[in-house]
PDB file of C-alpha atoms in Angstrom:
ATOM      1  CA  MET E 723       0.000   0.000   0.000  1.00 92.00           C
ATOM      2  CA  ARG E 724       1.585   3.262  -1.149  1.00 97.00           C
ATOM      3  CA  THR E 725       0.901   6.944  -0.513  1.00 98.00           C
ATOM      4  CA  PHE E 726       0.775   9.562  -3.271  1.00 98.00           C
ATOM      5  CA  TYR E 727       0.462  13.342  -3.272  1.00 98.00           C
ATOM      6  CA  TYR E 728      -0.895  14.836  -6.506  1.00 98.00           C
ATOM      7  CA  VAL E 729      -0.560  18.536  -7.422  1.00 98.00           C
ATOM      8  CA  HIS E 730      -1.782  20.331 -10.536  1.00 97.00           C
ATOM      9  CA  THR E 731       1.136  22.145 -12.184  1.00 95.00           C
ATOM     10  CA  GLY E 732       1.979  23.379 -15.659  1.00 92.00           C
ATOM     11  CA  HIS E 733       2.977  26.186 -18.003  1.00 92.00           C
ATOM     12  CA  ARG E 734      -0.545  27.677 -17.815  1.00 91.00           C
ATOM     13  CA  ILE E 735      -1.097  26.894 -14.117  1.00 93.00           C
ATOM     14  CA  GLY E 736       2.096  27.840 -12.314  1.00 95.00           C
ATOM     15  CA  LEU E 737       3.651  26.254  -9.256  1.00 97.00           C
ATOM     16  CA  ASP E 738       1.617  27.505  -6.297  1.00 98.00           C
ATOM     17  CA  ARG E 739       0.309  24.032  -5.497  1.00 98.00           C
ATOM     18  CA  PHE E 740       3.772  22.549  -5.922  1.00 98.00           C
ATOM     19  CA  ARG E 741       5.291  25.096  -3.525  1.00 98.00           C
ATOM     20  CA  ARG E 742       2.519  24.321  -1.041  1.00 98.00           C
ATOM     21  CA  ALA E 743       3.275  20.615  -1.355  1.00 98.00           C
ATOM     22  CA  VAL E 744       6.971  21.256  -0.697  1.00 98.00           C
ATOM     23  CA  ALA E 745       6.084  23.119   2.505  1.00 98.00           C
ATOM     24  CA  ILE E 746       3.913  20.225   3.710  1.00 98.00           C
ATOM     25  CA  LEU E 747       6.229  17.412   2.643  1.00 98.00           C
ATOM     26  CA  GLU E 748       9.102  19.048   4.555  1.00 97.00           C
ATOM     27  CA  GLN E 749       7.233  17.939   7.672  1.00 97.00           C
ATOM     28  CA  LEU E 750       6.602  14.433   6.313  1.00 98.00           C
ATOM     29  CA  GLN E 751      10.140  13.455   5.364  1.00 96.00           C
ATOM     30  CA  ASP E 752       9.984  10.407   7.593  1.00 95.00           C
ATOM     31  CA  LYS E 753       7.088   9.039   5.519  1.00 97.00           C
ATOM     32  CA  ASP E 754       7.279   7.292   2.149  1.00 97.00           C
ATOM     33  CA  ILE E 755       5.235   9.593  -0.096  1.00 98.00           C
ATOM     34  CA  THR E 756       5.542   9.926  -3.873  1.00 98.00           C
ATOM     35  CA  LEU E 757       4.739  13.330  -5.354  1.00 98.00           C
ATOM     36  CA  LEU E 758       2.785  13.296  -8.612  1.00 97.00           C
ATOM     37  CA  THR E 759       2.768  16.388 -10.826  1.00 97.00           C
ATOM     38  CA  SER E 760       0.866  17.081 -14.028  1.00 93.00           C
ATOM     39  CA  ASP E 761       4.012  18.014 -15.932  1.00 91.00           C
ATOM     40  CA  TYR E 762       7.314  16.207 -16.214  1.00 93.00           C
ATOM     41  CA  ARG E 763       9.651  19.166 -15.950  1.00 94.00           C
ATOM     42  CA  ILE E 764       8.895  20.114 -12.341  1.00 96.00           C
ATOM     43  CA  ALA E 765       8.833  16.426 -11.380  1.00 95.00           C
ATOM     44  CA  GLN E 766      12.449  16.193 -12.536  1.00 95.00           C
ATOM     45  CA  ALA E 767      13.362  19.307 -10.538  1.00 95.00           C
ATOM     46  CA  ALA E 768      11.574  18.197  -7.345  1.00 96.00           C
ATOM     47  CA  ARG E 769      14.739  16.686  -5.875  1.00 94.00           C
ATOM     48  CA  ASP E 770      16.166  20.215  -5.681  1.00 96.00           C
ATOM     49  CA  PHE E 771      13.333  20.955  -3.224  1.00 96.00           C
ATOM     50  CA  GLY E 772      14.150  17.980  -0.997  1.00 95.00           C
ATOM     51  CA  ILE E 773      11.569  15.630  -2.517  1.00 96.00           C
ATOM     52  CA  GLU E 774      13.090  12.207  -3.094  1.00 94.00           C
ATOM     53  CA  LYS E 775      10.268  10.596  -5.073  1.00 96.00           C
ATOM     54  CA  SER E 776       8.376  12.449  -7.806  1.00 97.00           C
ATOM     55  CA  VAL E 777       6.698  11.398 -11.037  1.00 96.00           C
ATOM     56  CA  GLY E 778       5.195  13.450 -13.858  1.00 95.00           C
ATOM     57  CA  ILE E 779       1.916  11.924 -15.043  1.00 93.00           C
ATOM     58  CA  ASP E 780       0.755  14.451 -17.673  1.00 85.00           C
ATOM     59  CA  VAL E 781      -2.970  14.459 -16.781  1.00 87.00           C
ATOM     60  CA  VAL E 782      -4.963  13.751 -13.648  1.00 92.00           C
ATOM     61  CA  ARG E 783      -6.686  10.749 -15.254  1.00 90.00           C
ATOM     62  CA  ASN E 784      -3.342   8.938 -15.279  1.00 92.00           C
ATOM     63  CA  ILE E 785      -3.207   8.622 -11.488  1.00 94.00           C
ATOM     64  CA  PRO E 786      -4.699   5.082 -11.539  1.00 91.00           C
ATOM     65  CA  GLN E 787      -1.980   4.019 -13.998  1.00 92.00           C
ATOM     66  CA  ILE E 788       0.704   4.489 -11.358  1.00 94.00           C
ATOM     67  CA  SER E 789      -1.336   3.662  -8.248  1.00 96.00           C
ATOM     68  CA  HIS E 790      -3.375   0.665  -7.157  1.00 96.00           C
ATOM     69  CA  ASN E 791      -6.762   0.224  -5.586  1.00 96.00           C
ATOM     70  CA  GLY E 792      -6.387   0.643  -1.830  1.00 97.00           C
ATOM     71  CA  ASP E 793      -3.459   3.061  -1.977  1.00 97.00           C
ATOM     72  CA  LYS E 794      -3.660   6.461  -0.244  1.00 98.00           C
ATOM     73  CA  LEU E 795      -3.848   9.878  -1.918  1.00 98.00           C
ATOM     74  CA  ILE E 796      -3.441  13.546  -1.014  1.00 98.00           C
ATOM     75  CA  PHE E 797      -5.107  15.518  -3.807  1.00 98.00           C
ATOM     76  CA  ASP E 798      -4.474  19.220  -4.551  1.00 98.00           C
ATOM     77  CA  SER E 799      -6.277  20.188  -7.761  1.00 97.00           C
ATOM     78  CA  VAL E 800      -9.567  21.491  -9.129  1.00 96.00           C
ATOM     79  CA  GLU E 801      -9.321  19.399 -12.310  1.00 95.00           C
ATOM     80  CA  ALA E 802     -11.594  16.586 -11.154  1.00 95.00           C
ATOM     81  CA  ASN E 803     -15.363  16.808 -11.577  1.00 95.00           C
ATOM     82  CA  PRO E 804     -17.698  15.456  -8.846  1.00 95.00           C
ATOM     83  CA  ILE E 805     -17.937  12.029 -10.479  1.00 96.00           C
ATOM     84  CA  MET E 806     -14.155  11.692 -10.745  1.00 95.00           C
ATOM     85  CA  LEU E 807     -13.728  12.807  -7.141  1.00 97.00           C
ATOM     86  CA  ASP E 808     -16.237  10.211  -5.993  1.00 97.00           C
ATOM     87  CA  ASP E 809     -14.371   7.545  -7.954  1.00 96.00           C
ATOM     88  CA  MET E 810     -11.153   8.575  -6.214  1.00 97.00           C
ATOM     89  CA  ARG E 811     -12.756   8.342  -2.775  1.00 97.00           C
ATOM     90  CA  ASN E 812     -13.797   4.785  -3.546  1.00 97.00           C
ATOM     91  CA  TYR E 813     -10.584   3.762  -5.314  1.00 97.00           C
ATOM     92  CA  PHE E 814      -8.210   4.901  -2.559  1.00 98.00           C
ATOM     93  CA  SER E 815      -8.435   3.501   0.952  1.00 98.00           C
ATOM     94  CA  LYS E 816      -7.715   6.970   2.387  1.00 98.00           C
ATOM     95  CA  PHE E 817      -8.262  10.263   0.574  1.00 98.00           C
ATOM     96  CA  VAL E 818      -7.203  13.767   1.675  1.00 98.00           C
ATOM     97  CA  ARG E 819      -8.273  16.708  -0.480  1.00 98.00           C
ATOM     98  CA  ILE E 820      -6.906  20.249  -0.337  1.00 98.00           C
ATOM     99  CA  SER E 821      -9.465  22.933  -1.203  1.00 98.00           C
ATOM    100  CA  ASP E 822      -9.245  26.732  -1.339  1.00 98.00           C
ATOM    101  CA  ASP E 823     -12.960  27.256  -2.051  1.00 98.00           C
ATOM    102  CA  LYS E 824     -14.703  28.885   0.916  1.00 97.00           C
ATOM    103  CA  ASP E 825     -18.043  27.452  -0.273  1.00 97.00           C
ATOM    104  CA  ASP E 826     -16.750  23.892  -0.567  1.00 97.00           C
ATOM    105  CA  LYS E 827     -18.140  21.045   1.518  1.00 97.00           C
ATOM    106  CA  LYS E 828     -16.440  17.980   2.910  1.00 97.00           C
ATOM    107  CA  ALA E 829     -17.781  14.795   1.356  1.00 97.00           C
ATOM    108  CA  GLU E 830     -18.000  11.339   2.857  1.00 96.00           C
ATOM    109  CA  LYS E 831     -14.925   9.134   2.570  1.00 97.00           C
ATOM    110  CA  GLU E 832     -12.555  12.089   2.479  1.00 98.00           C
ATOM    111  CA  PHE E 833     -10.578  14.362   4.757  1.00 98.00           C
ATOM    112  CA  LEU E 834     -10.215  18.047   3.915  1.00 98.00           C
ATOM    113  CA  ILE E 835      -7.551  20.744   4.327  1.00 98.00           C
ATOM    114  CA  SER E 836      -8.936  24.263   3.948  1.00 98.00           C
ATOM    115  CA  PRO E 837      -8.034  27.857   4.872  1.00 98.00           C
ATOM    116  CA  TYR E 838     -11.744  28.547   5.499  1.00 98.00           C
ATOM    117  CA  LEU E 839     -13.691  25.465   6.616  1.00 98.00           C
ATOM    118  CA  GLN E 840     -13.769  23.856  10.038  1.00 97.00           C
ATOM    119  CA  GLY E 841     -15.307  20.744  11.514  1.00 97.00           C
ATOM    120  CA  GLU E 842     -14.794  17.026  11.945  1.00 97.00           C
ATOM    121  CA  GLY E 843     -12.339  15.600   9.445  1.00 98.00           C
ATOM    122  CA  ILE E 844     -11.213  19.087   8.380  1.00 98.00           C
ATOM    123  CA  CYS E 845      -7.862  20.771   9.018  1.00 98.00           C
ATOM    124  CA  ASN E 846      -8.269  24.556   8.995  1.00 98.00           C
ATOM    125  CA  ALA E 847      -4.820  25.831   8.046  1.00 98.00           C
ATOM    126  CA  VAL E 848      -2.626  27.587   5.478  1.00 98.00           C
ATOM    127  CA  ALA E 849       0.658  25.982   4.442  1.00 98.00           C
ATOM    128  CA  VAL E 850       3.832  28.081   4.462  1.00 98.00           C
ATOM    129  CA  SER E 851       7.320  26.592   4.666  1.00 98.00           C
ATOM    130  CA  GLU E 852       9.096  26.927   7.992  1.00 96.00           C
ATOM    131  CA  HIS E 853      12.019  28.462   6.046  1.00 97.00           C
ATOM    132  CA  PHE E 854      10.052  31.710   5.733  1.00 98.00           C
ATOM    133  CA  PHE E 855       9.382  32.265   9.427  1.00 97.00           C
ATOM    134  CA  GLY E 856      11.972  34.361  11.218  1.00 93.00           C
ATOM    135  CA  GLU E 857      13.775  37.685  11.213  1.00 94.00           C
ATOM    136  CA  PHE E 858      15.305  38.526   7.846  1.00 97.00           C
ATOM    137  CA  GLU E 859      17.219  41.520   6.545  1.00 97.00           C
ATOM    138  CA  LYS E 860      15.080  43.252   3.940  1.00 98.00           C
ATOM    139  CA  SER E 861      17.787  44.446   1.552  1.00 98.00           C
ATOM    140  CA  VAL E 862      15.551  44.695  -1.546  1.00 98.00           C
ATOM    141  CA  GLU E 863      13.021  47.510  -1.519  1.00 98.00           C
ATOM    142  CA  MET E 864      10.564  45.908  -3.940  1.00 98.00           C
ATOM    143  CA  THR E 865      10.247  42.749  -6.060  1.00 98.00           C
ATOM    144  CA  TYR E 866       7.733  41.978  -8.791  1.00 98.00           C
ATOM    145  CA  PHE E 867       6.757  38.321  -9.308  1.00 98.00           C
ATOM    146  CA  PHE E 868       4.138  37.822 -12.001  1.00 97.00           C
ATOM    147  CA  GLY E 869       4.037  34.073 -11.350  1.00 97.00           C
ATOM    148  CA  ASP E 870       5.892  30.962 -12.467  1.00 97.00           C
ATOM    149  CA  ASP E 871       3.913  30.847 -15.715  1.00 96.00           C
ATOM    150  CA  ASP E 872       3.332  33.469 -18.396  1.00 96.00           C
ATOM    151  CA  TYR E 873       2.482  31.564 -21.558  1.00 94.00           C
ATOM    152  CA  GLU E 874       0.687  34.542 -23.105  1.00 95.00           C
ATOM    153  CA  LYS E 875       3.515  36.932 -22.170  1.00 96.00           C
ATOM    154  CA  ASP E 876       1.141  39.189 -20.258  1.00 96.00           C
ATOM    155  CA  LEU E 877       3.982  40.507 -18.121  1.00 96.00           C
ATOM    156  CA  GLU E 878       5.573  41.948 -21.244  1.00 96.00           C
ATOM    157  CA  LYS E 879       2.262  43.356 -22.488  1.00 96.00           C
ATOM    158  CA  HIS E 880       1.795  45.283 -19.247  1.00 96.00           C
ATOM    159  CA  LEU E 881       5.328  46.405 -18.425  1.00 96.00           C
ATOM    160  CA  ASP E 882       4.005  49.919 -17.880  1.00 96.00           C
ATOM    161  CA  PHE E 883       2.295  48.617 -14.734  1.00 96.00           C
ATOM    162  CA  VAL E 884       5.596  48.600 -12.822  1.00 96.00           C
ATOM    163  CA  GLU E 885       8.226  50.249 -15.020  1.00 88.00           C
ATOM    164  CA  ASP E 886       8.243  53.485 -12.984  1.00 92.00           C
ATOM    165  CA  LEU E 887       8.920  51.586  -9.758  1.00 96.00           C
ATOM    166  CA  ASN E 888      12.227  49.972 -10.783  1.00 95.00           C
ATOM    167  CA  PRO E 889      11.563  46.727  -8.882  1.00 98.00           C
ATOM    168  CA  HIS E 890      13.634  43.573  -8.894  1.00 98.00           C
ATOM    169  CA  LEU E 891      12.032  40.852 -11.006  1.00 98.00           C
ATOM    170  CA  GLN E 892      11.541  37.258  -9.885  1.00 98.00           C
ATOM    171  CA  LEU E 893      11.763  34.973 -12.929  1.00 98.00           C
ATOM    172  CA  GLY E 894       9.297  32.119 -13.257  1.00 97.00           C
ATOM    173  CA  PHE E 895       9.930  28.409 -13.773  1.00 96.00           C
ATOM    174  CA  TYR E 896       8.058  28.139 -17.076  1.00 95.00           C
ATOM    175  CA  TYR E 897       9.453  31.237 -18.790  1.00 95.00           C
ATOM    176  CA  PHE E 898      11.064  30.515 -22.164  1.00 91.00           C
ATOM    177  CA  LEU E 899      14.775  31.339 -22.398  1.00 90.00           C
ATOM    178  CA  ASP E 900      14.356  34.089 -24.974  1.00 95.00           C
ATOM    179  CA  TYR E 901      11.568  35.583 -22.872  1.00 96.00           C
ATOM    180  CA  GLU E 902      13.802  35.555 -19.794  1.00 96.00           C
ATOM    181  CA  ASP E 903      16.560  37.302 -21.737  1.00 96.00           C
ATOM    182  CA  MET E 904      14.158  40.017 -22.873  1.00 96.00           C
ATOM    183  CA  LEU E 905      12.876  40.562 -19.331  1.00 97.00           C
ATOM    184  CA  LYS E 906      16.386  40.789 -17.939  1.00 96.00           C
ATOM    185  CA  GLU E 907      17.020  43.646 -20.354  1.00 95.00           C
ATOM    186  CA  LYS E 908      13.875  45.441 -19.143  1.00 95.00           C
ATOM    187  CA  PHE E 909      14.613  44.998 -15.420  1.00 96.00           C
ATOM    188  CA  LYS E 910      17.980  46.085 -14.026  1.00 94.00           C
ATOM    189  CA  ASN E 911      17.899  43.442 -11.289  1.00 97.00           C
ATOM    190  CA  SER E 912      16.360  39.989 -11.262  1.00 97.00           C
ATOM    191  CA  PHE E 913      16.188  36.815  -9.218  1.00 98.00           C
ATOM    192  CA  GLU E 914      16.591  33.466 -10.958  1.00 97.00           C
ATOM    193  CA  PHE E 915      13.997  30.771 -10.330  1.00 97.00           C
ATOM    194  CA  GLU E 916      16.429  29.028  -7.961  1.00 97.00           C
ATOM    195  CA  GLU E 917      16.718  32.219  -5.879  1.00 98.00           C
ATOM    196  CA  TYR E 918      13.031  32.293  -4.911  1.00 98.00           C
ATOM    197  CA  GLU E 919      13.693  31.647  -1.208  1.00 98.00           C
ATOM    198  CA  GLU E 920      16.322  34.392  -1.092  1.00 98.00           C
ATOM    199  CA  MET E 921      13.917  36.735  -2.884  1.00 98.00           C
ATOM    200  CA  ILE E 922      11.128  36.140  -0.368  1.00 98.00           C
ATOM    201  CA  ARG E 923      13.397  36.638   2.617  1.00 98.00           C
ATOM    202  CA  SER E 924      15.104  39.786   1.323  1.00 98.00           C
ATOM    203  CA  SER E 925      12.184  41.690  -0.268  1.00 98.00           C
ATOM    204  CA  GLU E 926      10.555  44.418   1.817  1.00 98.00           C
ATOM    205  CA  ILE E 927       7.613  44.774  -0.603  1.00 98.00           C
ATOM    206  CA  LEU E 928       6.458  41.960  -2.870  1.00 98.00           C
ATOM    207  CA  LEU E 929       4.012  42.656  -5.676  1.00 98.00           C
ATOM    208  CA  SER E 930       2.852  39.272  -6.894  1.00 98.00           C
ATOM    209  CA  ALA E 931       0.066  37.311  -8.555  1.00 97.00           C
ATOM    210  CA  SER E 932       1.366  34.141  -6.913  1.00 98.00           C
ATOM    211  CA  VAL E 933      -0.795  33.260  -3.921  1.00 98.00           C
ATOM    212  CA  GLN E 934       1.921  31.173  -2.305  1.00 98.00           C
ATOM    213  CA  ALA E 935       4.539  33.891  -2.770  1.00 98.00           C
ATOM    214  CA  VAL E 936       2.228  36.407  -1.078  1.00 98.00           C
ATOM    215  CA  LEU E 937       1.752  34.072   1.896  1.00 98.00           C
ATOM    216  CA  ASP E 938       5.481  33.298   2.064  1.00 98.00           C
ATOM    217  CA  SER E 939       6.277  37.016   2.014  1.00 98.00           C
ATOM    218  CA  LEU E 940       3.842  37.753   4.820  1.00 98.00           C
ATOM    219  CA  ALA E 941       5.341  34.990   6.975  1.00 98.00           C
ATOM    220  CA  SER E 942       8.846  36.372   6.399  1.00 98.00           C
ATOM    221  CA  GLY E 943       7.915  39.835   7.630  1.00 98.00           C
ATOM    222  CA  GLY E 944       7.498  41.369   4.189  1.00 98.00           C
ATOM    223  CA  LYS E 945       4.721  43.627   2.954  1.00 98.00           C
ATOM    224  CA  PRO E 946       3.014  41.728   0.119  1.00 98.00           C
ATOM    225  CA  ILE E 947       0.606  43.212  -2.415  1.00 98.00           C
ATOM    226  CA  TYR E 948      -1.578  40.728  -4.244  1.00 98.00           C
ATOM    227  CA  PHE E 949      -2.078  41.369  -7.937  1.00 96.00           C
ATOM    228  CA  GLN E 950      -5.118  39.434  -9.239  1.00 97.00           C
ATOM    229  CA  ARG E 951      -4.383  37.955 -12.658  1.00 95.00           C
ATOM    230  CA  GLU E 952      -7.388  37.410 -14.929  1.00 92.00           C
ATOM    231  CA  ASP E 953      -6.412  33.777 -15.484  1.00 91.00           C
ATOM    232  CA  TYR E 954      -5.907  32.962 -11.790  1.00 94.00           C
ATOM    233  CA  THR E 955      -8.483  31.831  -9.254  1.00 93.00           C
ATOM    234  CA  ARG E 956     -10.052  34.380  -6.903  1.00 96.00           C
ATOM    235  CA  ASP E 957     -10.427  31.826  -4.111  1.00 97.00           C
ATOM    236  CA  PHE E 958      -7.894  33.541  -1.862  1.00 97.00           C
ATOM    237  CA  ILE E 959      -9.447  37.010  -1.942  1.00 98.00           C
ATOM    238  CA  PRO E 960     -11.447  36.475   1.304  1.00 98.00           C
ATOM    239  CA  LEU E 961      -8.346  35.179   3.102  1.00 98.00           C
ATOM    240  CA  PHE E 962      -6.215  38.097   1.905  1.00 98.00           C
ATOM    241  CA  GLU E 963      -8.894  40.568   2.973  1.00 98.00           C
ATOM    242  CA  LYS E 964      -8.889  38.964   6.423  1.00 98.00           C
ATOM    243  CA  LEU E 965      -5.093  39.313   6.592  1.00 98.00           C
ATOM    244  CA  ASN E 966      -5.364  42.938   5.376  1.00 98.00           C
ATOM    245  CA  ILE E 967      -3.243  42.203   2.314  1.00 98.00           C
ATOM    246  CA  PRO E 968      -3.866  44.862  -0.369  1.00 98.00           C
ATOM    247  CA  ILE E 969      -5.405  43.556  -3.602  1.00 98.00           C
ATOM    248  CA  ILE E 970      -5.112  45.058  -7.082  1.00 97.00           C
ATOM    249  CA  ASP E 971      -7.228  44.194 -10.136  1.00 95.00           C
ATOM    250  CA  ASN E 972      -6.845  44.989 -13.825  1.00 91.00           C
ATOM    251  CA  TYR E 973      -3.305  46.397 -13.687  1.00 95.00           C
ATOM    252  CA  ASP E 974      -4.665  49.400 -11.776  1.00 96.00           C
ATOM    253  CA  LYS E 975      -1.557  51.556 -11.607  1.00 95.00           C
ATOM    254  CA  LYS E 976      -3.252  54.373  -9.708  1.00 95.00           C
ATOM    255  CA  GLU E 977      -4.413  51.992  -6.999  1.00 97.00           C
ATOM    256  CA  LEU E 978      -0.913  50.529  -6.788  1.00 97.00           C
ATOM    257  CA  PHE E 979       0.590  53.963  -6.143  1.00 96.00           C
ATOM    258  CA  VAL E 980      -2.043  54.701  -3.474  1.00 97.00           C
ATOM    259  CA  ILE E 981      -1.184  51.437  -1.703  1.00 98.00           C
ATOM    260  CA  LEU E 982       2.548  52.068  -1.892  1.00 97.00           C
ATOM    261  CA  LYS E 983       2.167  55.529  -0.339  1.00 96.00           C
ATOM    262  CA  THR E 984       0.558  54.090   2.792  1.00 96.00           C
ATOM    263  CA  ILE E 985       2.079  50.606   2.948  1.00 97.00           C
ATOM    264  CA  LYS E 986       4.533  51.416   5.745  1.00 94.00           C
ATOM    265  CA  ASN E 987       1.610  52.146   8.064  1.00 96.00           C
ATOM    266  CA  ARG E 988      -0.509  49.165   7.002  1.00 97.00           C
ATOM    267  CA  LYS E 989      -1.242  46.668   9.765  1.00 97.00           C
ATOM    268  CA  TYR E 990      -0.988  43.248   8.208  1.00 98.00           C
ATOM    269  CA  GLY E 991      -2.485  40.187   9.826  1.00 98.00           C
ATOM    270  CA  LYS E 992      -0.244  37.412  11.070  1.00 96.00           C
ATOM    271  CA  ILE E 993       0.076  34.022   9.463  1.00 95.00           C
ATOM    272  CA  GLU E 994       0.617  31.001  11.688  1.00 95.00           C
ATOM    273  CA  GLN E 995       3.243  28.312  11.235  1.00 96.00           C
ATOM    274  CA  ASN E 996       0.834  25.497  10.403  1.00 96.00           C
ATOM    275  CA  CYS E 997       2.746  22.930   8.339  1.00 97.00           C
ATOM    276  CA  ASN E 998       3.400  20.723  11.346  1.00 97.00           C
ATOM    277  CA  LYS E 999      -0.320  20.850  12.165  1.00 98.00           C
ATOM    278  CA  ILE E1000      -1.161  19.882   8.580  1.00 98.00           C
ATOM    279  CA  ALA E1001       1.415  17.088   8.588  1.00 98.00           C
ATOM    280  CA  ASN E1002      -0.017  15.615  11.801  1.00 98.00           C
ATOM    281  CA  PHE E1003      -3.516  15.798  10.328  1.00 98.00           C
ATOM    282  CA  ILE E1004      -2.329  13.920   7.234  1.00 98.00           C
ATOM    283  CA  LYS E1005      -0.579  11.290   9.347  1.00 98.00           C
ATOM    284  CA  GLU E1006      -3.712  10.693  11.410  1.00 98.00           C
ATOM    285  CA  SER E1007      -6.077  10.761   8.439  1.00 98.00           C
ATOM    286  CA  LEU E1008      -4.013   8.402   6.316  1.00 97.00           C
ATOM    287  CA  THR E1009      -2.783   6.356   9.306  1.00 95.00           C
ATOM    288  CA  LEU E1010       0.828   6.825   8.228  1.00 94.00           C
TER     289      LEU E1010
END
């Protein structure tokens, strides 16, 4: 009987779920868990994040091709429809689902991890790596991180959104090499994909469309600003409002400047170090 952890990743999806999985699996290193990703490239790079076993499976429907009936699964994706989810609950002996939808409901034969919901069989928590909690020197005034994916090159189309601010740029995992080269010419300073942790720790202000980066920044003592991309889910808006994280829509440059003028006096909420809590919940739920 094996245990798998599936995350939806890809060049049109980004790596937020992967980064969340890394934070959780750091607390489960003593357990034999295989990470499944929906693209092969990040599966190959997972070892650089401390994950010993990872497999790219292309699409979510391929999970049964690598697993067996009675195995255990942690599932972080919105790809599956209700019928597919029900099949998974019956196929796996234990099933843990991660959901960011505040209107979601826990079903029978599953355990749930949620930043909003509470109750029996539910772990109410947000996952942020322990590496981002602490006192860090904020040597970079501002960093802009559009996200790990930008297939449509929207960052380039809207360079005027941040060009007057002269921020550092965090490069994304799925950026094409020629696109990276062009961006490096536009931004005087940039962080490589591998320097993400350094970027989070050193940036005073982080303007980002990456949900996980915003949460990581907040934990590290930074002042994150969430930029809502049109192609990204809005599920985290209620959580960010609760944490008093400023939110910008539609490349609203005027709103960005208003936020930046008052950001030093903004009282952000605090994010708790919950990965150990989540790991214990997974251990109990899956009887690991």
